[in-house]
PDB file of C-alpha atoms and ligand atoms in Angstrom:
ATOM      1  CA  MET A   1     -15.846 -10.325 -19.188  1.00 42.00           C
ATOM      2  CA  ALA A   2     -13.472  -9.937 -16.250  1.00 44.00           C
ATOM      3  CA  GLY A   3     -12.227 -12.988 -14.411  1.00 47.00           C
ATOM      4  CA  PRO A   4     -13.137 -13.640 -10.806  1.00 52.00           C
ATOM      5  CA  HIS A   5     -11.590 -11.281  -8.272  1.00 51.00           C
ATOM      6  CA  SER A   6     -10.784 -13.722  -5.529  1.00 50.00           C
ATOM      7  CA  THR A   7      -7.916 -12.151  -3.607  1.00 53.00           C
ATOM      8  CA  ALA A   8     -10.189 -11.430  -0.627  1.00 65.00           C
ATOM      9  CA  MET A   9     -11.575 -14.974  -0.413  1.00 71.00           C
ATOM     10  CA  PRO A  10     -11.212 -16.631   2.992  1.00 70.00           C
ATOM     11  CA  ALA A  11      -8.584 -19.377   2.990  1.00 67.00           C
ATOM     12  CA  ASP A  12      -9.759 -21.030   6.197  1.00 78.00           C
ATOM     13  CA  GLY A  13     -12.954 -22.750   5.055  1.00 85.00           C
ATOM     14  CA  THR A  14     -15.247 -19.999   6.342  1.00 89.00           C
ATOM     15  CA  PRO A  15     -18.658 -20.415   4.657  1.00 93.00           C
ATOM     16  CA  VAL A  16     -19.677 -17.822   2.058  1.00 96.00           C
ATOM     17  CA  LEU A  17     -22.974 -16.747   0.478  1.00 97.00           C
ATOM     18  CA  LEU A  18     -23.618 -16.968  -3.265  1.00 98.00           C
ATOM     19  CA  GLY A  19     -25.832 -14.522  -5.141  1.00 98.00           C
ATOM     20  CA  LEU A  20     -26.849 -15.177  -8.759  1.00 98.00           C
ATOM     21  CA  ASP A  21     -28.541 -12.814 -11.207  1.00 96.00           C
ATOM     22  CA  ILE A  22     -30.014 -14.852 -14.076  1.00 94.00           C
ATOM     23  CA  GLY A  23     -31.058 -12.564 -16.916  1.00 89.00           C
ATOM     24  CA  GLY A  24     -31.979 -13.006 -20.556  1.00 86.00           C
ATOM     25  CA  THR A  25     -28.448 -12.381 -21.785  1.00 88.00           C
ATOM     26  CA  LYS A  26     -26.073 -13.108 -18.899  1.00 93.00           C
ATOM     27  CA  ILE A  27     -25.683 -14.792 -15.537  1.00 96.00           C
ATOM     28  CA  ALA A  28     -23.816 -12.768 -12.901  1.00 97.00           C
ATOM     29  CA  ALA A  29     -22.498 -14.272  -9.673  1.00 98.00           C
ATOM     30  CA  LEU A  30     -21.310 -12.649  -6.430  1.00 97.00           C
ATOM     31  CA  ILE A  31     -19.714 -14.184  -3.368  1.00 97.00           C
ATOM     32  CA  ALA A  32     -20.197 -12.337  -0.069  1.00 96.00           C
ATOM     33  CA  ASP A  33     -19.266 -13.040   3.526  1.00 93.00           C
ATOM     34  CA  GLU A  34     -21.784 -13.152   6.370  1.00 89.00           C
ATOM     35  CA  SER A  35     -21.530  -9.371   6.848  1.00 87.00           C
ATOM     36  CA  GLY A  36     -22.507  -8.759   3.202  1.00 86.00           C
ATOM     37  CA  ARG A  37     -19.023  -7.740   2.032  1.00 92.00           C
ATOM     38  CA  ILE A  38     -18.436  -8.684  -1.617  1.00 95.00           C
ATOM     39  CA  LEU A  39     -15.454 -11.049  -1.965  1.00 96.00           C
ATOM     40  CA  ALA A  40     -15.603 -12.042  -5.631  1.00 97.00           C
ATOM     41  CA  ARG A  41     -17.725 -11.691  -8.759  1.00 96.00           C
ATOM     42  CA  ASP A  42     -17.895 -12.882 -12.354  1.00 97.00           C
ATOM     43  CA  ALA A  43     -20.391 -13.322 -15.207  1.00 97.00           C
ATOM     44  CA  VAL A  44     -21.028 -15.619 -18.175  1.00 97.00           C
ATOM     45  CA  THR A  45     -23.415 -15.645 -21.140  1.00 96.00           C
ATOM     46  CA  ALA A  46     -26.802 -17.160 -20.193  1.00 94.00           C
ATOM     47  CA  PRO A  47     -27.744 -20.141 -22.418  1.00 94.00           C
ATOM     48  CA  VAL A  48     -31.462 -19.324 -22.109  1.00 90.00           C
ATOM     49  CA  ARG A  49     -32.361 -20.901 -25.457  1.00 93.00           C
ATOM     50  CA  GLU A  50     -30.908 -24.270 -24.410  1.00 93.00           C
ATOM     51  CA  GLY A  51     -33.402 -24.891 -21.612  1.00 92.00           C
ATOM     52  CA  GLY A  52     -33.593 -24.792 -17.817  1.00 93.00           C
ATOM     53  CA  ALA A  53     -31.038 -27.555 -17.199  1.00 95.00           C
ATOM     54  CA  ALA A  54     -28.426 -25.775 -19.323  1.00 96.00           C
ATOM     55  CA  VAL A  55     -29.019 -22.519 -17.417  1.00 95.00           C
ATOM     56  CA  ALA A  56     -28.740 -24.365 -14.089  1.00 96.00           C
ATOM     57  CA  ASP A  57     -25.493 -26.029 -15.274  1.00 97.00           C
ATOM     58  CA  ALA A  58     -24.001 -22.672 -16.300  1.00 98.00           C
ATOM     59  CA  ALA A  59     -25.146 -20.894 -13.115  1.00 98.00           C
ATOM     60  CA  ALA A  60     -23.801 -23.657 -10.862  1.00 98.00           C
ATOM     61  CA  ALA A  61     -20.455 -23.827 -12.669  1.00 98.00           C
ATOM     62  CA  LEU A  62     -20.082 -20.050 -12.421  1.00 98.00           C
ATOM     63  CA  GLY A  63     -21.089 -19.963  -8.746  1.00 98.00           C
ATOM     64  CA  LEU A  64     -18.668 -22.745  -7.773  1.00 97.00           C
ATOM     65  CA  ALA A  65     -15.849 -21.123  -9.751  1.00 97.00           C
ATOM     66  CA  VAL A  66     -16.397 -17.727  -8.121  1.00 97.00           C
ATOM     67  CA  ALA A  67     -16.556 -19.368  -4.657  1.00 96.00           C
ATOM     68  CA  GLY A  68     -13.081 -20.753  -5.420  1.00 94.00           C
ATOM     69  CA  GLY A  69     -13.480 -23.789  -3.161  1.00 93.00           C
ATOM     70  CA  ALA A  70     -14.953 -21.930  -0.179  1.00 95.00           C
ATOM     71  CA  PRO A  71     -18.004 -23.773   1.204  1.00 96.00           C
ATOM     72  CA  ILE A  72     -21.294 -22.128   0.149  1.00 96.00           C
ATOM     73  CA  SER A  73     -23.700 -21.950   3.108  1.00 96.00           C
ATOM     74  CA  SER A  74     -26.668 -20.765   1.034  1.00 96.00           C
ATOM     75  CA  ALA A  75     -27.456 -19.211  -2.320  1.00 97.00           C
ATOM     76  CA  GLY A  76     -30.015 -16.743  -3.606  1.00 97.00           C
ATOM     77  CA  VAL A  77     -31.095 -16.312  -7.210  1.00 97.00           C
ATOM     78  CA  GLY A  78     -32.756 -13.312  -8.804  1.00 96.00           C
ATOM     79  CA  ALA A  79     -34.541 -14.493 -11.956  1.00 93.00           C
ATOM     80  CA  ALA A  80     -36.949 -12.903 -14.398  1.00 86.00           C
ATOM     81  CA  GLY A  81     -40.545 -14.140 -14.224  1.00 84.00           C
ATOM     82  CA  VAL A  82     -43.186 -15.019 -11.664  1.00 86.00           C
ATOM     83  CA  ILE A  83     -41.746 -17.270  -8.967  1.00 89.00           C
ATOM     84  CA  ASP A  84     -43.555 -20.008  -7.035  1.00 88.00           C
ATOM     85  CA  HIS A  85     -41.859 -19.447  -3.680  1.00 86.00           C
ATOM     86  CA  GLU A  86     -43.172 -22.683  -2.134  1.00 86.00           C
ATOM     87  CA  THR A  87     -41.492 -24.901  -4.709  1.00 89.00           C
ATOM     88  CA  GLY A  88     -38.670 -22.669  -6.009  1.00 90.00           C
ATOM     89  CA  THR A  89     -40.095 -23.036  -9.518  1.00 90.00           C
ATOM     90  CA  ILE A  90     -40.585 -20.451 -12.277  1.00 87.00           C
ATOM     91  CA  ARG A  91     -44.353 -20.100 -12.738  1.00 86.00           C
ATOM     92  CA  ALA A  92     -44.357 -17.697 -15.726  1.00 82.00           C
ATOM     93  CA  ALA A  93     -41.607 -16.103 -17.787  1.00 81.00           C
ATOM     94  CA  SER A  94     -40.804 -14.405 -21.076  1.00 78.00           C
ATOM     95  CA  ALA A  95     -40.604 -16.582 -24.198  1.00 77.00           C
ATOM     96  CA  THR A  96     -36.870 -15.732 -24.405  1.00 80.00           C
ATOM     97  CA  PHE A  97     -36.334 -18.471 -21.806  1.00 85.00           C
ATOM     98  CA  VAL A  98     -36.842 -21.915 -23.374  1.00 87.00           C
ATOM     99  CA  ASP A  99     -38.113 -24.699 -21.040  1.00 87.00           C
ATOM    100  CA  TRP A 100     -38.013 -22.343 -18.064  1.00 88.00           C
ATOM    101  CA  VAL A 101     -41.642 -22.320 -16.869  1.00 91.00           C
ATOM    102  CA  GLY A 102     -42.108 -25.244 -14.475  1.00 92.00           C
ATOM    103  CA  PHE A 103     -38.358 -25.855 -14.185  1.00 93.00           C
ATOM    104  CA  PRO A 104     -37.551 -26.644 -10.505  1.00 94.00           C
ATOM    105  CA  LEU A 105     -34.691 -24.142 -10.407  1.00 95.00           C
ATOM    106  CA  ALA A 106     -34.119 -24.121  -6.620  1.00 96.00           C
ATOM    107  CA  ALA A 107     -33.898 -27.925  -6.368  1.00 96.00           C
ATOM    108  CA  GLU A 108     -31.804 -28.347  -9.534  1.00 96.00           C
ATOM    109  CA  LEU A 109     -29.365 -25.606  -8.599  1.00 97.00           C
ATOM    110  CA  GLY A 110     -29.212 -26.778  -4.974  1.00 97.00           C
ATOM    111  CA  ALA A 111     -28.240 -30.293  -6.100  1.00 97.00           C
ATOM    112  CA  ARG A 112     -25.464 -28.875  -8.291  1.00 97.00           C
ATOM    113  CA  ILE A 113     -23.886 -26.568  -5.700  1.00 97.00           C
ATOM    114  CA  GLY A 114     -24.655 -28.588  -2.571  1.00 96.00           C
ATOM    115  CA  ALA A 115     -26.391 -25.780  -0.670  1.00 96.00           C
ATOM    116  CA  PRO A 116     -29.957 -24.545  -0.086  1.00 96.00           C
ATOM    117  CA  VAL A 117     -31.137 -22.155  -2.815  1.00 97.00           C
ATOM    118  CA  VAL A 118     -33.810 -19.452  -2.608  1.00 96.00           C
ATOM    119  CA  ILE A 119     -35.334 -18.042  -5.818  1.00 95.00           C
ATOM    120  CA  GLU A 120     -36.661 -14.476  -5.959  1.00 95.00           C
ATOM    121  CA  ASN A 121     -38.075 -12.425  -8.817  1.00 93.00           C
ATOM    122  CA  ASP A 122     -35.290 -10.232 -10.200  1.00 93.00           C
ATOM    123  CA  VAL A 123     -37.072  -6.923  -9.568  1.00 95.00           C
ATOM    124  CA  ASN A 124     -37.858  -7.989  -5.993  1.00 95.00           C
ATOM    125  CA  ALA A 125     -34.199  -8.965  -5.559  1.00 96.00           C
ATOM    126  CA  PHE A 126     -33.097  -5.626  -7.026  1.00 96.00           C
ATOM    127  CA  LEU A 127     -35.184  -3.782  -4.415  1.00 97.00           C
ATOM    128  CA  LEU A 128     -33.948  -5.985  -1.529  1.00 95.00           C
ATOM    129  CA  GLY A 129     -30.395  -5.106  -2.585  1.00 94.00           C
ATOM    130  CA  GLU A 130     -30.982  -1.410  -3.126  1.00 95.00           C
ATOM    131  CA  ALA A 131     -33.192  -0.845  -0.066  1.00 93.00           C
ATOM    132  CA  ALA A 132     -30.799  -2.438   2.423  1.00 82.00           C
ATOM    133  CA  ASP A 133     -30.136   1.001   3.945  1.00 70.00           C
ATOM    134  CA  ALA A 134     -33.699   2.339   3.489  1.00 66.00           C
ATOM    135  CA  ALA A 135     -35.837   1.471   6.505  1.00 69.00           C
ATOM    136  CA  GLY A 136     -39.476   0.478   6.228  1.00 84.00           C
ATOM    137  CA  ASP A 137     -41.482   1.188   3.099  1.00 94.00           C
ATOM    138  CA  VAL A 138     -40.002   1.492  -0.394  1.00 96.00           C
ATOM    139  CA  LEU A 139     -41.194   1.273  -3.980  1.00 97.00           C
ATOM    140  CA  GLY A 140     -38.777  -0.133  -6.569  1.00 97.00           C
ATOM    141  CA  VAL A 141     -39.124   0.552 -10.292  1.00 98.00           C
ATOM    142  CA  MET A 142     -36.968  -1.016 -13.020  1.00 96.00           C
ATOM    143  CA  LEU A 143     -36.808   0.839 -16.324  1.00 96.00           C
ATOM    144  CA  GLY A 144     -35.399  -1.660 -18.797  1.00 90.00           C
ATOM    145  CA  THR A 145     -36.785  -3.335 -21.900  1.00 88.00           C
ATOM    146  CA  GLY A 146     -40.081  -3.188 -19.984  1.00 91.00           C
ATOM    147  CA  VAL A 147     -41.019  -1.546 -16.682  1.00 95.00           C
ATOM    148  CA  GLY A 148     -40.984  -3.745 -13.564  1.00 94.00           C
ATOM    149  CA  GLY A 149     -41.896  -2.909  -9.999  1.00 96.00           C
ATOM    150  CA  ALA A 150     -41.520  -4.176  -6.445  1.00 97.00           C
ATOM    151  CA  LEU A 151     -42.717  -3.159  -2.990  1.00 96.00           C
ATOM    152  CA  ILE A 152     -41.209  -3.405   0.473  1.00 96.00           C
ATOM    153  CA  VAL A 153     -43.822  -2.734   3.170  1.00 93.00           C
ATOM    154  CA  ASP A 154     -42.907  -2.811   6.870  1.00 91.00           C
ATOM    155  CA  GLY A 155     -39.444  -4.022   5.864  1.00 91.00           C
ATOM    156  CA  GLU A 156     -40.742  -7.100   4.018  1.00 92.00           C
ATOM    157  CA  LEU A 157     -41.239  -7.773   0.310  1.00 93.00           C
ATOM    158  CA  ARG A 158     -44.917  -7.527  -0.569  1.00 93.00           C
ATOM    159  CA  ARG A 159     -45.405 -10.239  -3.227  1.00 89.00           C
ATOM    160  CA  GLY A 160     -49.199 -10.528  -3.182  1.00 88.00           C
ATOM    161  CA  PRO A 161     -51.284 -13.731  -3.357  1.00 85.00           C
ATOM    162  CA  HIS A 162     -50.441 -14.212  -7.050  1.00 80.00           C
ATOM    163  CA  GLY A 163     -46.806 -13.109  -6.823  1.00 79.00           C
ATOM    164  CA  ALA A 164     -47.653 -10.042  -8.893  1.00 82.00           C
ATOM    165  CA  ALA A 165     -47.660  -7.115  -6.424  1.00 89.00           C
ATOM    166  CA  GLY A 166     -45.856  -3.951  -7.511  1.00 90.00           C
ATOM    167  CA  GLU A 167     -46.435  -4.333 -11.281  1.00 91.00           C
ATOM    168  CA  ILE A 168     -46.383  -0.588 -11.734  1.00 96.00           C
ATOM    169  CA  GLY A 169     -45.402  -0.795 -15.432  1.00 96.00           C
ATOM    170  CA  HIS A 170     -48.861  -2.053 -16.302  1.00 95.00           C
ATOM    171  CA  THR A 171     -50.902   0.531 -14.410  1.00 96.00           C
ATOM    172  CA  PRO A 172     -53.157   2.547 -16.759  1.00 96.00           C
ATOM    173  CA  GLY A 173     -53.827   6.229 -17.346  1.00 96.00           C
ATOM    174  CA  TYR A 174     -50.760   7.500 -19.204  1.00 96.00           C
ATOM    175  CA  GLY A 175     -52.156   7.986 -22.697  1.00 94.00           C
ATOM    176  CA  GLU A 176     -53.575   6.063 -25.645  1.00 95.00           C
ATOM    177  CA  LEU A 177     -50.584   4.007 -26.763  1.00 95.00           C
ATOM    178  CA  VAL A 178     -50.812   0.211 -26.916  1.00 95.00           C
ATOM    179  CA  CYS A 179     -48.670  -1.594 -24.343  1.00 94.00           C
ATOM    180  CA  THR A 180     -46.622  -4.800 -24.811  1.00 90.00           C
ATOM    181  CA  CYS A 181     -49.341  -6.575 -22.776  1.00 90.00           C
ATOM    182  CA  GLY A 182     -52.017  -5.556 -25.325  1.00 94.00           C
ATOM    183  CA  GLN A 183     -53.797  -3.031 -23.125  1.00 96.00           C
ATOM    184  CA  VAL A 184     -53.705   0.737 -23.603  1.00 97.00           C
ATOM    185  CA  GLY A 185     -51.991   3.639 -21.847  1.00 97.00           C
ATOM    186  CA  HIS A 186     -49.802   1.786 -19.361  1.00 97.00           C
ATOM    187  CA  LEU A 187     -46.777   3.440 -17.735  1.00 98.00           C
ATOM    188  CA  GLU A 188     -44.532   1.104 -19.778  1.00 97.00           C
ATOM    189  CA  THR A 189     -45.710   2.740 -23.053  1.00 97.00           C
ATOM    190  CA  LEU A 190     -43.786   5.899 -22.062  1.00 98.00           C
ATOM    191  CA  ALA A 191     -41.075   4.892 -19.594  1.00 98.00           C
ATOM    192  CA  SER A 192     -39.388   1.676 -20.804  1.00 96.00           C
ATOM    193  CA  GLY A 193     -36.201   1.859 -22.856  1.00 96.00           C
ATOM    194  CA  THR A 194     -38.020   0.273 -25.782  1.00 95.00           C
ATOM    195  CA  SER A 195     -40.838   2.840 -25.546  1.00 96.00           C
ATOM    196  CA  ILE A 196     -38.452   5.795 -25.295  1.00 97.00           C
ATOM    197  CA  ALA A 197     -36.812   4.728 -28.568  1.00 97.00           C
ATOM    198  CA  ARG A 198     -40.183   4.099 -30.247  1.00 96.00           C
ATOM    199  CA  ARG A 199     -41.718   7.412 -29.096  1.00 97.00           C
ATOM    200  CA  TYR A 200     -38.673   9.274 -30.383  1.00 98.00           C
ATOM    201  CA  THR A 201     -38.973   7.663 -33.819  1.00 97.00           C
ATOM    202  CA  GLU A 202     -42.701   8.511 -33.936  1.00 97.00           C
ATOM    203  CA  ARG A 203     -41.991  12.184 -33.181  1.00 97.00           C
ATOM    204  CA  SER A 204     -38.899  12.682 -35.301  1.00 97.00           C
ATOM    205  CA  GLY A 205     -39.280  10.127 -38.098  1.00 97.00           C
ATOM    206  CA  ILE A 206     -35.691   9.047 -37.347  1.00 96.00           C
ATOM    207  CA  GLY A 207     -35.001   5.351 -36.753  1.00 94.00           C
ATOM    208  CA  ILE A 208     -32.552   4.672 -33.909  1.00 93.00           C
ATOM    209  CA  ARG A 209     -31.025   1.700 -32.059  1.00 88.00           C
ATOM    210  CA  GLY A 210     -32.254   2.350 -28.516  1.00 93.00           C
ATOM    211  CA  SER A 211     -32.925   4.725 -25.627  1.00 96.00           C
ATOM    212  CA  ARG A 212     -29.221   5.402 -25.115  1.00 96.00           C
ATOM    213  CA  GLU A 213     -29.092   7.030 -28.547  1.00 97.00           C
ATOM    214  CA  VAL A 214     -32.169   9.113 -27.663  1.00 98.00           C
ATOM    215  CA  ALA A 215     -30.295  10.256 -24.546  1.00 98.00           C
ATOM    216  CA  ASP A 216     -27.267  11.256 -26.629  1.00 98.00           C
ATOM    217  CA  ARG A 217     -29.524  13.257 -28.936  1.00 98.00           C
ATOM    218  CA  ALA A 218     -31.310  14.916 -25.987  1.00 98.00           C
ATOM    219  CA  ARG A 219     -27.997  16.018 -24.469  1.00 98.00           C
ATOM    220  CA  ALA A 220     -27.021  17.426 -27.859  1.00 98.00           C
ATOM    221  CA  GLY A 221     -30.164  19.591 -27.758  1.00 97.00           C
ATOM    222  CA  ASP A 222     -32.641  17.587 -29.901  1.00 98.00           C
ATOM    223  CA  PRO A 223     -36.080  18.864 -28.748  1.00 98.00           C
ATOM    224  CA  HIS A 224     -37.910  15.634 -29.701  1.00 98.00           C
ATOM    225  CA  ALA A 225     -35.493  13.580 -27.627  1.00 98.00           C
ATOM    226  CA  ARG A 226     -35.843  15.939 -24.642  1.00 98.00           C
ATOM    227  CA  GLU A 227     -39.652  15.766 -24.892  1.00 98.00           C
ATOM    228  CA  VAL A 228     -39.631  11.955 -24.935  1.00 98.00           C
ATOM    229  CA  PHE A 229     -37.503  11.827 -21.755  1.00 98.00           C
ATOM    230  CA  HIS A 230     -39.626  14.522 -20.126  1.00 98.00           C
ATOM    231  CA  ALA A 231     -42.778  12.476 -20.819  1.00 98.00           C
ATOM    232  CA  ALA A 232     -41.091   9.334 -19.459  1.00 98.00           C
ATOM    233  CA  GLY A 233     -39.956  11.143 -16.299  1.00 98.00           C
ATOM    234  CA  ARG A 234     -43.328  12.775 -15.733  1.00 98.00           C
ATOM    235  CA  ALA A 235     -45.191   9.438 -16.130  1.00 98.00           C
ATOM    236  CA  LEU A 236     -42.708   7.789 -13.762  1.00 98.00           C
ATOM    237  CA  GLY A 237     -43.203  10.598 -11.224  1.00 98.00           C
ATOM    238  CA  LEU A 238     -47.000  10.320 -11.436  1.00 97.00           C
ATOM    239  CA  ALA A 239     -46.868   6.530 -10.985  1.00 98.00           C
ATOM    240  CA  CYS A 240     -44.598   6.873  -7.944  1.00 97.00           C
ATOM    241  CA  ALA A 241     -46.871   9.586  -6.483  1.00 96.00           C
ATOM    242  CA  SER A 242     -49.924   7.324  -6.929  1.00 96.00           C
ATOM    243  CA  ALA A 243     -48.181   4.423  -5.207  1.00 95.00           C
ATOM    244  CA  ALA A 244     -46.944   6.711  -2.420  1.00 94.00           C
ATOM    245  CA  THR A 245     -50.427   8.147  -1.895  1.00 93.00           C
ATOM    246  CA  LEU A 246     -51.956   4.678  -1.681  1.00 93.00           C
ATOM    247  CA  LEU A 247     -49.351   3.080   0.605  1.00 92.00           C
ATOM    248  CA  ASP A 248     -47.718   6.022   2.442  1.00 91.00           C
ATOM    249  CA  LEU A 249     -44.333   5.374   0.829  1.00 92.00           C
ATOM    250  CA  PRO A 250     -41.596   7.950   1.448  1.00 93.00           C
ATOM    251  CA  THR A 251     -39.093   6.499  -1.027  1.00 95.00           C
ATOM    252  CA  ALA A 252     -39.000   5.211  -4.598  1.00 97.00           C
ATOM    253  CA  ILE A 253     -35.769   3.722  -6.000  1.00 97.00           C
ATOM    254  CA  VAL A 254     -35.470   3.569  -9.783  1.00 98.00           C
ATOM    255  CA  GLY A 255     -33.065   1.179 -11.536  1.00 96.00           C
ATOM    256  CA  GLY A 256     -32.475  -0.344 -14.955  1.00 93.00           C
ATOM    257  CA  GLY A 257     -30.554   0.811 -17.995  1.00 91.00           C
ATOM    258  CA  VAL A 258     -32.720   3.885 -18.636  1.00 95.00           C
ATOM    259  CA  THR A 259     -31.528   5.471 -15.365  1.00 95.00           C
ATOM    260  CA  GLN A 260     -28.179   6.194 -17.055  1.00 95.00           C
ATOM    261  CA  ALA A 261     -30.209   9.140 -18.398  1.00 97.00           C
ATOM    262  CA  TRP A 262     -31.327  10.265 -14.912  1.00 97.00           C
ATOM    263  CA  ASP A 263     -30.385  13.878 -15.766  1.00 98.00           C
ATOM    264  CA  LEU A 264     -32.965  13.728 -18.575  1.00 98.00           C
ATOM    265  CA  LEU A 265     -35.680  11.968 -16.520  1.00 98.00           C
ATOM    266  CA  ARG A 266     -35.318  14.250 -13.502  1.00 98.00           C
ATOM    267  CA  PRO A 267     -37.066  17.383 -14.929  1.00 98.00           C
ATOM    268  CA  GLY A 268     -40.203  15.352 -15.765  1.00 98.00           C
ATOM    269  CA  ILE A 269     -40.151  13.677 -12.340  1.00 98.00           C
ATOM    270  CA  ASP A 270     -39.847  17.087 -10.626  1.00 97.00           C
ATOM    271  CA  ASP A 271     -42.675  18.416 -12.799  1.00 97.00           C
ATOM    272  CA  ALA A 272     -44.945  15.554 -11.647  1.00 97.00           C
ATOM    273  CA  LEU A 273     -44.000  16.076  -8.000  1.00 96.00           C
ATOM    274  CA  ARG A 274     -44.786  19.802  -8.337  1.00 95.00           C
ATOM    275  CA  THR A 275     -48.280  19.269  -9.779  1.00 95.00           C
ATOM    276  CA  ASP A 276     -49.206  15.909  -8.224  1.00 94.00           C
ATOM    277  CA  ALA A 277     -47.293  15.428  -4.961  1.00 91.00           C
ATOM    278  CA  PRO A 278     -49.067  13.086  -2.510  1.00 89.00           C
ATOM    279  CA  VAL A 279     -51.750  15.251  -0.834  1.00 87.00           C
ATOM    280  CA  SER A 280     -51.081  13.547   2.484  1.00 81.00           C
ATOM    281  CA  GLY A 281     -47.849  15.529   2.711  1.00 83.00           C
ATOM    282  CA  ILE A 282     -45.587  12.475   2.388  1.00 82.00           C
ATOM    283  CA  PRO A 283     -42.159  13.863   1.440  1.00 87.00           C
ATOM    284  CA  LEU A 284     -41.757  11.449  -1.471  1.00 94.00           C
ATOM    285  CA  GLY A 285     -38.155  11.038  -2.607  1.00 95.00           C
ATOM    286  CA  ILE A 286     -37.507   9.434  -5.993  1.00 97.00           C
ATOM    287  CA  ARG A 287     -33.867   8.460  -6.471  1.00 96.00           C
ATOM    288  CA  PRO A 288     -31.757   6.393  -8.861  1.00 97.00           C
ATOM    289  CA  ALA A 289     -30.355   3.023  -7.814  1.00 96.00           C
ATOM    290  CA  ARG A 290     -26.819   2.984  -6.380  1.00 93.00           C
ATOM    291  CA  LEU A 291     -25.551  -0.581  -6.697  1.00 92.00           C
ATOM    292  CA  GLY A 292     -25.504  -0.804 -10.494  1.00 87.00           C
ATOM    293  CA  GLY A 293     -25.112  -4.345 -11.818  1.00 88.00           C
ATOM    294  CA  ASP A 294     -24.629  -5.841  -8.333  1.00 93.00           C
ATOM    295  CA  ALA A 295     -28.121  -5.035  -6.998  1.00 93.00           C
ATOM    296  CA  VAL A 296     -29.974  -8.192  -8.086  1.00 95.00           C
ATOM    297  CA  ALA A 297     -27.279 -10.628  -6.914  1.00 96.00           C
ATOM    298  CA  LEU A 298     -26.825  -8.773  -3.605  1.00 95.00           C
ATOM    299  CA  GLY A 299     -30.590  -8.743  -3.090  1.00 95.00           C
ATOM    300  CA  ALA A 300     -30.712 -12.466  -3.875  1.00 96.00           C
ATOM    301  CA  ILE A 301     -28.152 -13.045  -1.109  1.00 96.00           C
ATOM    302  CA  GLU A 302     -30.360 -10.973   1.206  1.00 93.00           C
ATOM    303  CA  ALA A 303     -33.372 -13.136   0.192  1.00 94.00           C
ATOM    304  CA  ALA A 304     -31.374 -16.281   1.027  1.00 94.00           C
ATOM    305  CA  ARG A 305     -30.280 -14.777   4.344  1.00 91.00           C
ATOM    306  CA  ARG A 306     -33.878 -13.876   5.237  1.00 88.00           C
ATOM    307  CA  SER A 307     -35.166 -17.367   4.517  1.00 86.00           C
ATOM    308  CA  ALA A 308     -32.361 -19.194   6.343  1.00 68.00           C
ATOM    309  CA  PRO A 309     -33.191 -20.930   9.622  1.00 59.00           C
ATOM    310  CA  ILE A 310     -31.960 -18.994  12.655  1.00 53.00           C
ATOM    311  CA  PRO A 311     -28.638 -20.538  13.819  1.00 53.00           C
ATOM    312  CA  THR A 312     -28.922 -22.452  17.101  1.00 47.00           C
ATOM    313  CA  HIS A 313     -25.432 -21.563  18.317  1.00 47.00           C
TER     314      HIS A 313
HETATM  315 ZN1  LIG N   1     -49.178  -3.130 -20.107  1.00 80.20          ZN
END
């Protein structure tokens, strides 16, 4: 991975903001100034099988290295799982992360970097980053290994009383296939990267490595591959239309690895918007994310900024 780009770092002791994206395979760090301009970034492998303390050690070391000696005024973390926002603790997470549930990440990381730390769910952080220029009400959908979702209503993240608002991947009505959660017919059974690969193999009898290979085959004219992406796009469009109808949302932003095949998802999305546009006449726009790999860390910085006490001077 590339080394830190630190040529733009302030040399005068001006405080900077740290954003961390802690995923199942890597930890990415960004340093930004108060205006949100990115000054430096780097990434390391995430030692998620070694426990929470090892992840906190790696994240802190990376963050301090990327800051290059500049004082960190506050830090935000986007992390997979359900977050307890009162204690900065991970309340529930995938089994990939060893000793992660109950780990006091905000306190442990704060002690290591010497600055206040705010933890946000990674999909929420993604949407905070991506929606910075979208006013008001936005739905975020992440098409990755699974399908995650997030909601901004009236300019604020809508987390819900159980921290589970926006879980669009596990809404029902999209068929008879069994979902990773054990229930049937959820959006995730058609639209996740894992599902796209599995659906293709079911149709074609051909075993493949992942959704990217399905995309290559679709662009080469494979009708099974095109059908699988059309079904994924149509289900995504229907889910966004349902959310928009319920909440009067004009915008849905879609991120995650599967959106590299946006050209293949788009026809199914347009098909859904033709047959099932919100009846209220909301001009629903569904667009791909723009910030790429920076979205979660930038959104985490925004989460930290939003939770910071208002300066008295
Ligand atoms: Zn499910």
